[in-house]
CSV table of N, CA and C in Angstrom, one decimal:
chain,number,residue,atom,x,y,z
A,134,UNK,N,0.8,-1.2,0.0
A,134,UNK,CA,0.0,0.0,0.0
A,134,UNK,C,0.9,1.3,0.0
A,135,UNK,N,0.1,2.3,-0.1
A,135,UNK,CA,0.6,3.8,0.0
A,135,UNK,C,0.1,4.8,1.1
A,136,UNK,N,0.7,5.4,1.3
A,136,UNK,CA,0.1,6.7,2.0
A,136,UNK,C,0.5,7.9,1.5
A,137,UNK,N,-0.5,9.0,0.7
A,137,UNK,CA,0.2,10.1,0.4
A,137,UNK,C,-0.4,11.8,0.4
A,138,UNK,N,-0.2,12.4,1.0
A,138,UNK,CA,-0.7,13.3,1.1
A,138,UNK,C,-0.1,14.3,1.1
A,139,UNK,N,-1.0,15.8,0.6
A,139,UNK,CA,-0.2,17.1,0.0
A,139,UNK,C,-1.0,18.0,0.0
A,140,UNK,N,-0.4,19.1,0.3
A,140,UNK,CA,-1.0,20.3,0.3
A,140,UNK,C,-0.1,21.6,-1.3
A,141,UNK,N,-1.3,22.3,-1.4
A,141,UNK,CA,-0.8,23.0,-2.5
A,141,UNK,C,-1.8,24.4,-2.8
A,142,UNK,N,-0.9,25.0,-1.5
A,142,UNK,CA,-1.9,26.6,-1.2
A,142,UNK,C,-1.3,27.1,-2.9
A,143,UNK,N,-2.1,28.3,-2.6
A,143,UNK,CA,-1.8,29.3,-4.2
A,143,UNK,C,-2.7,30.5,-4.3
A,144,UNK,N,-2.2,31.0,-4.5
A,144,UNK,CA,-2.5,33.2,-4.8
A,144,UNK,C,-2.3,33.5,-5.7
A,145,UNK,N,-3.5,34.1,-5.9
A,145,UNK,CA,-3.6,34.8,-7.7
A,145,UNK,C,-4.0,36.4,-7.7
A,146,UNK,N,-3.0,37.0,-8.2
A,146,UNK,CA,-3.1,38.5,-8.4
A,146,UNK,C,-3.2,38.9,-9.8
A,147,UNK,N,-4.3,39.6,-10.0
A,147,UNK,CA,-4.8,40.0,-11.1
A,147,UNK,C,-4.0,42.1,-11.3
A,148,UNK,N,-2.9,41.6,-12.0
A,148,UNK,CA,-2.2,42.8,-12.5
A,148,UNK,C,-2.6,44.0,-13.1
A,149,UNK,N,-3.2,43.2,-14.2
A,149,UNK,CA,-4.1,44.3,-15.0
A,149,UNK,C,-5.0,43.2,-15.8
A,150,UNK,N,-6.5,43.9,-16.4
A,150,UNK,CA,-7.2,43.2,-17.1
A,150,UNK,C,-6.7,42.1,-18.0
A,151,UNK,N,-6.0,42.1,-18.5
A,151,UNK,CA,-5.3,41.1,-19.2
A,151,UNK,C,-4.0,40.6,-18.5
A,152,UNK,N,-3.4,40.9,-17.6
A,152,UNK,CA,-2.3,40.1,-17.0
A,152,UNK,C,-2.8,39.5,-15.7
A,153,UNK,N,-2.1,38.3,-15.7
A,153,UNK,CA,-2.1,37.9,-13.8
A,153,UNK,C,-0.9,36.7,-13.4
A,154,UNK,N,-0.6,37.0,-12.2
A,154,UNK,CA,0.2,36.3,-11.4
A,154,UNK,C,-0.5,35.1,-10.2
A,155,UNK,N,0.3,34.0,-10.2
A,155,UNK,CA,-0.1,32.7,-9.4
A,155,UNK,C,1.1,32.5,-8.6
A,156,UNK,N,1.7,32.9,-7.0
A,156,UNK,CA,2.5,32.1,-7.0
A,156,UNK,C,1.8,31.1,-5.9
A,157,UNK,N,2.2,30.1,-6.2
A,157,UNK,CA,2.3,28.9,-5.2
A,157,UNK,C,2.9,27.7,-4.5
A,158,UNK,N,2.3,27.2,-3.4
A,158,UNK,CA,3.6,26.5,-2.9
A,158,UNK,C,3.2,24.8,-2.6
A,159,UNK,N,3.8,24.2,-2.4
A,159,UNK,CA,3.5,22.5,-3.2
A,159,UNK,C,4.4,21.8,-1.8
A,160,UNK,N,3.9,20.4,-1.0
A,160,UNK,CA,4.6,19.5,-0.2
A,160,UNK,C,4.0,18.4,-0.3
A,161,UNK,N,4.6,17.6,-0.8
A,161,UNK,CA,4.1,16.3,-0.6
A,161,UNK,C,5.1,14.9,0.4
A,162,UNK,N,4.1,14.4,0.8
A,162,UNK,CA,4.6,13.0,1.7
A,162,UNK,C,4.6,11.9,1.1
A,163,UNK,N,5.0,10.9,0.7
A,163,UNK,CA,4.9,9.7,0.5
A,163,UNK,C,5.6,8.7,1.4
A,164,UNK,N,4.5,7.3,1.2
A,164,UNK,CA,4.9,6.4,2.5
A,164,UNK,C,4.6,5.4,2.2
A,165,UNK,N,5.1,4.4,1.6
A,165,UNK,CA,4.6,2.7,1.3
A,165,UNK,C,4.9,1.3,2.4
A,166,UNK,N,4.5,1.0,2.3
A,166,UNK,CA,4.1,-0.6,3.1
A,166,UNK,C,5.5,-1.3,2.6
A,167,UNK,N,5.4,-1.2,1.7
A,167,UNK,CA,7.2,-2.3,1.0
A,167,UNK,C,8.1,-1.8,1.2
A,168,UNK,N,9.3,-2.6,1.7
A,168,UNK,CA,11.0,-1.9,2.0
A,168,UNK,C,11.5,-1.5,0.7
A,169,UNK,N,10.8,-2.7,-0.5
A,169,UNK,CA,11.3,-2.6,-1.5
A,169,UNK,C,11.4,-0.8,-2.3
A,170,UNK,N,10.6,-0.2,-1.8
A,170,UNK,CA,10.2,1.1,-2.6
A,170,UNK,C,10.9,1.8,-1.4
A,171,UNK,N,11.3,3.2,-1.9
A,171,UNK,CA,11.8,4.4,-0.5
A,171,UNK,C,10.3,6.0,-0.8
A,172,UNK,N,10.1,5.6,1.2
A,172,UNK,CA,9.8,7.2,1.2
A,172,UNK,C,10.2,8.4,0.8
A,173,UNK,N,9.6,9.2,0.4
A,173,UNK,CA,10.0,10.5,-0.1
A,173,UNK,C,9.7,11.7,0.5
A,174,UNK,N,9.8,12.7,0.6
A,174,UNK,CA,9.1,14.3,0.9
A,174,UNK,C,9.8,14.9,-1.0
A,175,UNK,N,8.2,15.7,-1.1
A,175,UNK,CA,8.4,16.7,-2.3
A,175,UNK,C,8.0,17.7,-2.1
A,176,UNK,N,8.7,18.9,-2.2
A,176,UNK,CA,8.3,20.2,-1.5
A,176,UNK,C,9.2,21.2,-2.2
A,177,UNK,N,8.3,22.8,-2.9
A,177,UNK,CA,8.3,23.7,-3.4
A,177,UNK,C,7.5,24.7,-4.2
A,178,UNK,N,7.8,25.7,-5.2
A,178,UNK,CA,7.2,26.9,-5.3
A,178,UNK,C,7.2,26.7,-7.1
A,179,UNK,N,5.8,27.9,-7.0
A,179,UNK,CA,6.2,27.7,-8.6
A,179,UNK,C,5.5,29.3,-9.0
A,180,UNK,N,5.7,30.4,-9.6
A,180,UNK,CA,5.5,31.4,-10.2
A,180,UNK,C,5.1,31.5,-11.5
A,181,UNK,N,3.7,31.7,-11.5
A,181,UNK,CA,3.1,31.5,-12.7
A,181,UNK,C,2.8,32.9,-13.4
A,182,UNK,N,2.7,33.5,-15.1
A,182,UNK,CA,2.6,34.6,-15.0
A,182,UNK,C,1.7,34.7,-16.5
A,183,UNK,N,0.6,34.8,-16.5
A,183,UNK,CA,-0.5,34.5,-17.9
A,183,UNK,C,-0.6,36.1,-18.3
A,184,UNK,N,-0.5,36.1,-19.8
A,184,UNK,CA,-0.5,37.5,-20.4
A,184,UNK,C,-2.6,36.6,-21.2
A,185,UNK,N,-2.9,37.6,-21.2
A,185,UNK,CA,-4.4,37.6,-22.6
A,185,UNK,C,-4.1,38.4,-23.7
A,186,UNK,N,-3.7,37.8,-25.1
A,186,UNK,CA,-3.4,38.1,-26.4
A,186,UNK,C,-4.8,38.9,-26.7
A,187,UNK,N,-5.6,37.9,-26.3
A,187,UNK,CA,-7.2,38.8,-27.1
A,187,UNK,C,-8.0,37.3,-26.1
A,188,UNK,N,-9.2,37.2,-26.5
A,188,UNK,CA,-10.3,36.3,-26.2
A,188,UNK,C,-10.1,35.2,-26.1
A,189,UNK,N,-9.4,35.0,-27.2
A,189,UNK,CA,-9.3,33.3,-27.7
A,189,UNK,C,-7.7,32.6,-27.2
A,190,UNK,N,-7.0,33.7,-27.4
A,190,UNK,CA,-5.6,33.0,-26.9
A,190,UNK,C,-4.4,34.3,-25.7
A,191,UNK,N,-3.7,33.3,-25.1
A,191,UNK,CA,-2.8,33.7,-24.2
A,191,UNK,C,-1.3,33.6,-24.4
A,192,UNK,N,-0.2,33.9,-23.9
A,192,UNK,CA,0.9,33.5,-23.5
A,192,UNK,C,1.1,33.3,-22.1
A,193,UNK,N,2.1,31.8,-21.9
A,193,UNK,CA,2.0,32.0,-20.1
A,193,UNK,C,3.3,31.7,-19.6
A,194,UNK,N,4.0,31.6,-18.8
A,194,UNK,CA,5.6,32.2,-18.3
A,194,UNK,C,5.5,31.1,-16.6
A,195,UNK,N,6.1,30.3,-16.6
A,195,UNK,CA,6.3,29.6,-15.2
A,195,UNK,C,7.8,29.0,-14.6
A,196,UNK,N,8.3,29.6,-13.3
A,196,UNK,CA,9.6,29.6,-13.1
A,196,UNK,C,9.0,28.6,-11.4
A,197,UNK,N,9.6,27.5,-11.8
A,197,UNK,CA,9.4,27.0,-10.4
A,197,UNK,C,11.0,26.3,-10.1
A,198,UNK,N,10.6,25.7,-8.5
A,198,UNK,CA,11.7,25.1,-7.8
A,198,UNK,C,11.5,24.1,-6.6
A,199,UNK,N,11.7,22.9,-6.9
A,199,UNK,CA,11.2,21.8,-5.8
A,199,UNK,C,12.6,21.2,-5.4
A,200,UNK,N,12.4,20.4,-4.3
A,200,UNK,CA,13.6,19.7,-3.4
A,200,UNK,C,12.9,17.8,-3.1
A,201,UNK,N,13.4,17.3,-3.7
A,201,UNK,CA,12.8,16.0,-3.6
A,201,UNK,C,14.0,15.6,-2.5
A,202,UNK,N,13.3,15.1,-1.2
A,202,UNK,CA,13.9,14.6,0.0
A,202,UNK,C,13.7,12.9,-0.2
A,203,UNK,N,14.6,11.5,-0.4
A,203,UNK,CA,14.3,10.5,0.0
A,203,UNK,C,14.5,10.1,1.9
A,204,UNK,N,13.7,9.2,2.0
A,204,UNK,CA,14.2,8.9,3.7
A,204,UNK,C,15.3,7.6,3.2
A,205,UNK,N,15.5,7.1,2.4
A,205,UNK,CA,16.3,6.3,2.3
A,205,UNK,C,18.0,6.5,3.1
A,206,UNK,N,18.6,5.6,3.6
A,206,UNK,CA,19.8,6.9,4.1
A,206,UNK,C,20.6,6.0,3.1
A,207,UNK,N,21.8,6.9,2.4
A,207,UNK,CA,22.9,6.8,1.2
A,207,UNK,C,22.0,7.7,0.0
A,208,UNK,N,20.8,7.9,0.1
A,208,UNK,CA,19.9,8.4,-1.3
A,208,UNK,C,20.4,10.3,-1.0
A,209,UNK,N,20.6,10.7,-2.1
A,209,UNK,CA,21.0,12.0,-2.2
A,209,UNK,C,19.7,12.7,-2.1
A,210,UNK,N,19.2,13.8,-2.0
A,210,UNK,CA,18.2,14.8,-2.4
A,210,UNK,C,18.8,15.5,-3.8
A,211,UNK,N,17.6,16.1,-4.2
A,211,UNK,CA,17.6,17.0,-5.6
A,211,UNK,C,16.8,18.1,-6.1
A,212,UNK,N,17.7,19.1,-6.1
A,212,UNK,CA,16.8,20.8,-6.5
A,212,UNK,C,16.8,20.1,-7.7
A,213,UNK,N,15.9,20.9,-8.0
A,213,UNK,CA,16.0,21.2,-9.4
A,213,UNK,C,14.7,22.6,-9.7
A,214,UNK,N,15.3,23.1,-10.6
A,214,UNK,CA,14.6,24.5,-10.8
A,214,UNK,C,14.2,24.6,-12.6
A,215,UNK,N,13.3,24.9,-13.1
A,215,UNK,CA,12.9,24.9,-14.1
A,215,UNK,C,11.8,26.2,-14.7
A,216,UNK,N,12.0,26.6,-16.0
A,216,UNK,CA,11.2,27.7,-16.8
A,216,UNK,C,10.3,26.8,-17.5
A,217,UNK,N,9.4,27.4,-17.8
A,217,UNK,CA,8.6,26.9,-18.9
A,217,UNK,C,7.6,28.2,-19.7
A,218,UNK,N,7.5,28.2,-21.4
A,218,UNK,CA,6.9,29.2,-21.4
A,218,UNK,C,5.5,28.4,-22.2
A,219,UNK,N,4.8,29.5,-22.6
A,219,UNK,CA,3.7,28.4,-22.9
A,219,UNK,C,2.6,29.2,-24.2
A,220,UNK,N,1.8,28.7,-24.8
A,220,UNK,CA,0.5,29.4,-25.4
A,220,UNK,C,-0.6,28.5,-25.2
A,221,UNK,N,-1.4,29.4,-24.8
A,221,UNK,CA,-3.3,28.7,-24.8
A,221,UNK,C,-3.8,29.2,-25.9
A,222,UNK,N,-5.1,28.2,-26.3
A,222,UNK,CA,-5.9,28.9,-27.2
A,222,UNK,C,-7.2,28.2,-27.1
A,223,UNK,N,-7.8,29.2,-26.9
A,223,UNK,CA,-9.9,28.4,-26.2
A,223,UNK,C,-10.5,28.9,-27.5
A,224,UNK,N,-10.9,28.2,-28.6
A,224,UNK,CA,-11.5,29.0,-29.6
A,224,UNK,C,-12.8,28.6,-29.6
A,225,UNK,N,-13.2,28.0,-28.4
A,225,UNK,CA,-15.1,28.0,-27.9
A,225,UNK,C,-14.6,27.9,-26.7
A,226,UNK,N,-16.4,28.3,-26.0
A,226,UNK,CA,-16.5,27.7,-25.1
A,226,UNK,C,-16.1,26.7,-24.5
A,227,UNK,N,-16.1,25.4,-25.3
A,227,UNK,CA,-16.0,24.0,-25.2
A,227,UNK,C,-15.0,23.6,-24.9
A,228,UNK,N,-13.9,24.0,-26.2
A,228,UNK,CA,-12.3,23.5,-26.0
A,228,UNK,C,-11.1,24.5,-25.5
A,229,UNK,N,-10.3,23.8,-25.0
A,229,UNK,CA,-9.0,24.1,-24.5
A,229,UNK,C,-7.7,24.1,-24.8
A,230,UNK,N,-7.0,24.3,-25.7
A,230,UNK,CA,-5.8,24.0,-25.7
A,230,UNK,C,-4.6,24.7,-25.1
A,231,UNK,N,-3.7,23.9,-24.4
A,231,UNK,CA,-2.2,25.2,-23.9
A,231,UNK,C,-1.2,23.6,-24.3
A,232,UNK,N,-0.1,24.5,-24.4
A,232,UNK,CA,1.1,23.8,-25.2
A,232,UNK,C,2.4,24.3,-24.1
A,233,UNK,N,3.5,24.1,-23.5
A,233,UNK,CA,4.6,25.0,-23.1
A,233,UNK,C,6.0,24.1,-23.3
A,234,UNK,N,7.5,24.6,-23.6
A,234,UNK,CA,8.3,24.0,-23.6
A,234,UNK,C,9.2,24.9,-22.5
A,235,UNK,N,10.2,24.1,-21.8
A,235,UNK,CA,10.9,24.9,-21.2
A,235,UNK,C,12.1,24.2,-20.7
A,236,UNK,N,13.2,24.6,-20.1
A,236,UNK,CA,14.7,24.2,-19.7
A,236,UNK,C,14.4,23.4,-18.0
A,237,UNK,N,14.9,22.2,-17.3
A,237,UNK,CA,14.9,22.0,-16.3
A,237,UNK,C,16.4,21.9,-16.1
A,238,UNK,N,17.1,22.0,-14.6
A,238,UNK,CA,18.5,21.9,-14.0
A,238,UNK,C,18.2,21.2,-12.9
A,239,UNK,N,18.4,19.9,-12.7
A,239,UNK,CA,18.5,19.3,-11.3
A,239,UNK,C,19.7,18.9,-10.9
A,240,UNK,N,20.3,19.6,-9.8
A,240,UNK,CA,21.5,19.0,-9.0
A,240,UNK,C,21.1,18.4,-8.1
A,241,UNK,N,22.2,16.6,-8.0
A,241,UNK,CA,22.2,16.1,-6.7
A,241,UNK,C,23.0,16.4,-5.4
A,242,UNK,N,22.2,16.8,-4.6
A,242,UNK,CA,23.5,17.0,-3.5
A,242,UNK,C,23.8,15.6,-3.2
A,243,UNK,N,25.4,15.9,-2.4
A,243,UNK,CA,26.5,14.7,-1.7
A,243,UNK,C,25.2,14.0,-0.5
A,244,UNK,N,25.5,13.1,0.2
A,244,UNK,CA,24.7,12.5,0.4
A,244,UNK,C,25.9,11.9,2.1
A,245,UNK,N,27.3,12.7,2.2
A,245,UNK,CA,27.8,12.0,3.4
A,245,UNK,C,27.6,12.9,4.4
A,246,UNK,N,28.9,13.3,5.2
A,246,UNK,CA,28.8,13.8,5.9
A,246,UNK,C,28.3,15.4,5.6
A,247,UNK,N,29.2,15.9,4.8
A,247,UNK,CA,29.2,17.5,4.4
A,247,UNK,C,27.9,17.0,3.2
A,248,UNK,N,26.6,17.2,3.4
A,248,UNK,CA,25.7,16.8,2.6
A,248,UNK,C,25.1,17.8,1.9
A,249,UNK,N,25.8,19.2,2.5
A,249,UNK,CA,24.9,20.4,1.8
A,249,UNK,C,26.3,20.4,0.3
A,250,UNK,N,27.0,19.5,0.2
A,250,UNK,CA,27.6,20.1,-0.6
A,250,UNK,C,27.7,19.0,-2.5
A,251,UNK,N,27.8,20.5,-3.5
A,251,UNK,CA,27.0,19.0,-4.1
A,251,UNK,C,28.4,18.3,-4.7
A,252,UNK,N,28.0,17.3,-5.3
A,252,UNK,CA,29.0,15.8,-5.8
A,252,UNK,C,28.7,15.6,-7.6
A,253,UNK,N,28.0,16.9,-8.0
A,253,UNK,CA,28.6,17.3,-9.3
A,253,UNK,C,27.2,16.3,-10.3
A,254,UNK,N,26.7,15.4,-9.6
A,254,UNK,CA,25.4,14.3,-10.1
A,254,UNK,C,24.1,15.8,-10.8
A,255,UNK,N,23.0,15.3,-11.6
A,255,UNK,CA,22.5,15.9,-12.2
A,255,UNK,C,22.7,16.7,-13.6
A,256,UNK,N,22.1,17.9,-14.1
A,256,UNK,CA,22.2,18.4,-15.1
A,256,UNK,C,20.7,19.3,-16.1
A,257,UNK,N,21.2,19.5,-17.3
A,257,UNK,CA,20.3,19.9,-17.8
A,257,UNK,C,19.2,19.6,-18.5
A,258,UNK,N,17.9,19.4,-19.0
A,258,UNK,CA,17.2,18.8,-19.5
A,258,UNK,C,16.0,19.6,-20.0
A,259,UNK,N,15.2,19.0,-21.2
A,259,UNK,CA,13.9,20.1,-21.7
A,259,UNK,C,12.4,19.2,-20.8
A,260,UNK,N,11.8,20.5,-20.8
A,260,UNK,CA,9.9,20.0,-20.5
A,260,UNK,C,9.3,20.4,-21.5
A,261,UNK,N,8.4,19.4,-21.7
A,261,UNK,CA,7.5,19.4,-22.4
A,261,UNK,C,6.1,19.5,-22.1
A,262,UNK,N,5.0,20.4,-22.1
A,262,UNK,CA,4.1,19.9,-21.7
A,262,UNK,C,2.5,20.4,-22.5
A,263,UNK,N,1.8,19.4,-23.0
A,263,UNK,CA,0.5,19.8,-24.0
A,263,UNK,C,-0.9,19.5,-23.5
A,264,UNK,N,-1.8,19.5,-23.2
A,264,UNK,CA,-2.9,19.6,-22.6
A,264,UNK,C,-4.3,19.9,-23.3
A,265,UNK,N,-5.5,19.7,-23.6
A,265,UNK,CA,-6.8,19.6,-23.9
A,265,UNK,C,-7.6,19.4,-23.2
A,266,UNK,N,-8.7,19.6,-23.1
A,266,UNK,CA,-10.0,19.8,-22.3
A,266,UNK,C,-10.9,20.1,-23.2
A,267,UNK,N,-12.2,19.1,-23.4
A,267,UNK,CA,-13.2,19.5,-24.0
A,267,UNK,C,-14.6,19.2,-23.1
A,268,UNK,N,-15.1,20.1,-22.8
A,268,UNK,CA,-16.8,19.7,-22.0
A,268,UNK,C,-17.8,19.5,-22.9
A,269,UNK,N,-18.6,18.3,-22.6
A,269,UNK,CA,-19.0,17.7,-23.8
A,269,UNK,C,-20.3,18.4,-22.9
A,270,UNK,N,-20.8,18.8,-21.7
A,270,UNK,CA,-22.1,19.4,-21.6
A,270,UNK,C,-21.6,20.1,-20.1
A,271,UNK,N,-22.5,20.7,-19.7
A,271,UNK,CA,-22.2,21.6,-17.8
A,271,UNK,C,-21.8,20.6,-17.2
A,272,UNK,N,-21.7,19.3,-16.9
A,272,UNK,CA,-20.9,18.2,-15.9
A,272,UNK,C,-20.7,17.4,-16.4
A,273,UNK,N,-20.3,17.1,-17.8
A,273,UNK,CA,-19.0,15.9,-18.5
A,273,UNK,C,-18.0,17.1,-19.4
A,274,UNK,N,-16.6,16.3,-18.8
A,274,UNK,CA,-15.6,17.0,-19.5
A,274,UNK,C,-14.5,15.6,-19.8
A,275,UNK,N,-13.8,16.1,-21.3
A,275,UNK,CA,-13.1,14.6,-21.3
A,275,UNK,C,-11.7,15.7,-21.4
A,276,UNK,N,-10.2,15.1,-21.2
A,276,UNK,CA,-9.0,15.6,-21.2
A,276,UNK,C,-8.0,14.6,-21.7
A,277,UNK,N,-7.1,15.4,-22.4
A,277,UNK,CA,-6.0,14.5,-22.7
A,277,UNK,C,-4.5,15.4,-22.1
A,278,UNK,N,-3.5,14.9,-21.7
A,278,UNK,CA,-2.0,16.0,-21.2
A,278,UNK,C,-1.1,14.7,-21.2
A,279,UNK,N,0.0,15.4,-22.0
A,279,UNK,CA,0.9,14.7,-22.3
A,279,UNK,C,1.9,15.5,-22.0
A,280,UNK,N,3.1,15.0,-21.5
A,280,UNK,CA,4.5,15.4,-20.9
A,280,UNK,C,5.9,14.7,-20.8
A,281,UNK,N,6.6,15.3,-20.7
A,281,UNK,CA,7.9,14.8,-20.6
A,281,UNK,C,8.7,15.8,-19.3
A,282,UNK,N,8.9,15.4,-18.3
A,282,UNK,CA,9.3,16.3,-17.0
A,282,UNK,C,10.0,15.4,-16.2
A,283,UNK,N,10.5,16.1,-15.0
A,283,UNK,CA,11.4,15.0,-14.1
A,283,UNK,C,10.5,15.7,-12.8
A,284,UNK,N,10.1,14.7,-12.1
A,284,UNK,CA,9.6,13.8,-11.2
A,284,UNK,C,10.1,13.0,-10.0
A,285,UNK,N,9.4,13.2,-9.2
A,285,UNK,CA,10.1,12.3,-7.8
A,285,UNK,C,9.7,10.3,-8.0
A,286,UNK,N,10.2,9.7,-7.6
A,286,UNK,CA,10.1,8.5,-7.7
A,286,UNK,C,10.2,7.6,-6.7
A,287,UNK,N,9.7,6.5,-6.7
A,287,UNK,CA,9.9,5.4,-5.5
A,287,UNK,C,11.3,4.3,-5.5
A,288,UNK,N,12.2,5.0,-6.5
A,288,UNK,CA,13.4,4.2,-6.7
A,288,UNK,C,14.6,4.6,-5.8
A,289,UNK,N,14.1,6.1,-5.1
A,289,UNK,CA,14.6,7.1,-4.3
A,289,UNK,C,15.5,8.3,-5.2
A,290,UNK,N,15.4,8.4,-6.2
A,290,UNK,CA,16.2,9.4,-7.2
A,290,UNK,C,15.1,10.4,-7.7
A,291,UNK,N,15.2,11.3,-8.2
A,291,UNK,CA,14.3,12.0,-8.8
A,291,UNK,C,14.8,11.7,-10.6
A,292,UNK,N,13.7,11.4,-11.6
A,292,UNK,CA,13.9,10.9,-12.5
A,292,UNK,C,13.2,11.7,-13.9
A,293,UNK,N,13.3,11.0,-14.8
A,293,UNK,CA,12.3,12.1,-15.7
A,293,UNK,C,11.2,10.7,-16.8
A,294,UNK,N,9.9,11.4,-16.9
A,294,UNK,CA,9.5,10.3,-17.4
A,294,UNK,C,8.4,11.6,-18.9
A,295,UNK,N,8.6,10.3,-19.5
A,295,UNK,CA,6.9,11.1,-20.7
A,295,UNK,C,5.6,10.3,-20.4
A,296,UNK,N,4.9,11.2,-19.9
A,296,UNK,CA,3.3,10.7,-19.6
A,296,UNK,C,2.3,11.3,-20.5
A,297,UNK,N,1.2,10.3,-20.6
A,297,UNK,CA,0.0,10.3,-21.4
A,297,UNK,C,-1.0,10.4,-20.4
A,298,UNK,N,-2.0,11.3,-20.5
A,298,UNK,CA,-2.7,11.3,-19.1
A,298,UNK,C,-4.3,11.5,-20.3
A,299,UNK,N,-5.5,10.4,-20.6
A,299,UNK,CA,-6.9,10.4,-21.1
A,299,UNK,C,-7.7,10.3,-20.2
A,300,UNK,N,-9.4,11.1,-19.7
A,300,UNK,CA,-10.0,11.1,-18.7
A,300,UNK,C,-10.8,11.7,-19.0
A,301,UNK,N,-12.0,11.4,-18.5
A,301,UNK,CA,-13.7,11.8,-18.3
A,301,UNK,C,-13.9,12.1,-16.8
A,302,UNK,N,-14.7,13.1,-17.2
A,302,UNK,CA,-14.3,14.2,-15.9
A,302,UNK,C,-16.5,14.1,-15.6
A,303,UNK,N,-16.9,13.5,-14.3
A,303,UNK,CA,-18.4,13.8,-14.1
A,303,UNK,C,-18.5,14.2,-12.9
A,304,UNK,N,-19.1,15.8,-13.4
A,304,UNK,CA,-19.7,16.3,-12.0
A,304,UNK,C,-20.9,15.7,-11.5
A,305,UNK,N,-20.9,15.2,-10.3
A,305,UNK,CA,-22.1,14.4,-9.0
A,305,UNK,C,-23.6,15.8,-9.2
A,306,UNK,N,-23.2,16.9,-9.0
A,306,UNK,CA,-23.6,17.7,-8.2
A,306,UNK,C,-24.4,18.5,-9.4
């Protein structure tokens, strides 16, 4: 089994009519039943910054920075900090599209005694990330988001994977 839970406050400041700012902050816990897998802590910020072109489409700007902690002891921790820029375009009501590519840098820190210091592990890498959303009526919505990012993992490293994410979305209420 698992145990995992996270918080992920967030503030939105509306700049001007067409600009706004999101920053927010992200912690997560993980905990499994098997030795085979290692706990983790995932915790950090991300600064989001959406321009409106006109109606139908946007430009959007995000600078974040997370610390993947394993409890494993020999497992290193890993910043890593990353840009992404992006464009949306809603040409109905209905549908959604946003698109962004951007630069990631994750260093591993040393892992012995002097552990704030790092041991040269990590490096640079791109994100990818594409997304859709279409509401097929007021409470069915179907999505597709696909990506390529680095990620905390249960191997104890932080890693990078490409994900395919399909889904039907029903509101109860």
């Amino acid at each position: 089994g698992i145990t995992f839970w996270e918080v992920r406050p967030n503030w939105t400041y509306q700049l001007s009519p067409v600009d706004e700012m999101k920053l927010g902050g992200s912690y997560s816990s993980v905990t499994y039943d098997s030795s085979e897998k290692t706990d983790y802590q995932y915790f950090g910020g991300t600064l989001d910054y959406r321009h409106r072109l006109s109606e139908i489409d946007q430009v959007t700007a995000n600078l974040s920075y997370f610390r993947f902690v394993p409890d494993e002891a020999g497992d290193a921790s890993t910043d890593t900090v990353s840009g992404l820029v992006g464009y949306g375009y809603t040409p109905s009501e209905r549908l959604t599209i946003t698109g962004a590519a951007g630069l990631g840098y994750s260093i591993e820190n040393g892992n012995g005694p002097d552990s704030n210091e790092n041991d040269g592990d990590g490096g640079l890498g791109y994100r990818l990330k594409f997304n859709a959303k279409y509401e097929l009526d007021e409470r069915t919505s179907g999505h597709i988001s696909l990506s390529h990012d680095s990620e905390p993992s249960s191997d104890g490293e932080q890693t990078t994977r490409n994900r395919a994410t399909l889904g039907i979305s029903h509101k109860l209420t």
